[in-house]
């Protein structure tokens, strides 16, 4: 399984990488620092899953999601964002996502994230 | 400029939103957070009195960590989260899982890792508060990427923190991490138009409530 983590905080990137590697040791993980890098990595790495933040420099997660959905309806995307606005959530849900979690990534939310990946992975 | 009822309602809203933000911080550092009762004022920045005890933290001489999140469109303003630099270092250490509850002055230099953590934590806290204002007003807010700064404040330049801001509604509250001396202040400054939107919404709710 190939996972792409798009996140501008190095601290959160490391947490996510460790979390996913611990639960899916066979997974191949790559990281990107913003939406622009994330989109490039998506094209080259062709991940099965993407977890992305929304508010990031250069290109936001929402813009990256929109660009990806123009060419790919299949790749699973999970949002991990500090933005708690209902409108934001509705907008990204309309673009097609597998899950939306609000930061901070607590133990409970980390378990939810892993479950989301497991469910989606087994559905493939 | 605010009626007692408006002030009461705004204080209650801020109280709930800051409470949610504090709960998030508590989850990050695994510590109880003691909140102060928020104080809500409608004032001109030029009228801020540095001698006022409520501004003591951010007008004290020394280094200060300040994070700000600007938001815009129909509801416009800027939210600030501020800590004295050495307390910001303790907070960063706690977020990184280090059990340091105090720090020696010579160890208080903030590294890139610390700033990355503090930026992320500030982003989560400020989003929790501002995002709820957006939900309350049923407006979509757009955020500009948060800024972080280390400032040196002297008694002679207390306005450094607010000099470029033209906003007039100040909501401030503070929180304390239990077992530590980490105390931060959250301050939200809003444009006049945003204040009007907020007051209109509150007045509508108050009218509904009173038939």
PDB file of C-alpha atoms in Angstrom, chain B residues 48-56 59:
ATOM      1  CA  UNK B  48      -5.082  50.356  25.267  1.00  0.00           C
ATOM      2  CA  UNK B  49      -3.323  51.242  28.467  1.00  0.00           C
ATOM      3  CA  UNK B  50      -0.057  49.292  28.844  1.00  0.00           C
ATOM      4  CA  UNK B  51      -0.336  49.799  32.603  1.00  0.00           C
ATOM      5  CA  UNK B  52      -3.567  47.798  32.652  1.00  0.00           C
ATOM      6  CA  UNK B  53      -2.912  44.532  34.513  1.00  0.00           C
ATOM      7  CA  UNK B  54      -4.661  42.494  31.814  1.00  0.00           C
ATOM      8  CA  UNK B  55      -1.971  43.450  29.307  1.00  0.00           C
ATOM      9  CA  UNK B  56       0.854  42.679  31.709  1.00  0.00           C
ATOM     10  CA  UNK B  59       3.607  44.359  27.578  1.00  0.00           C
TER      11      UNK B  59
END
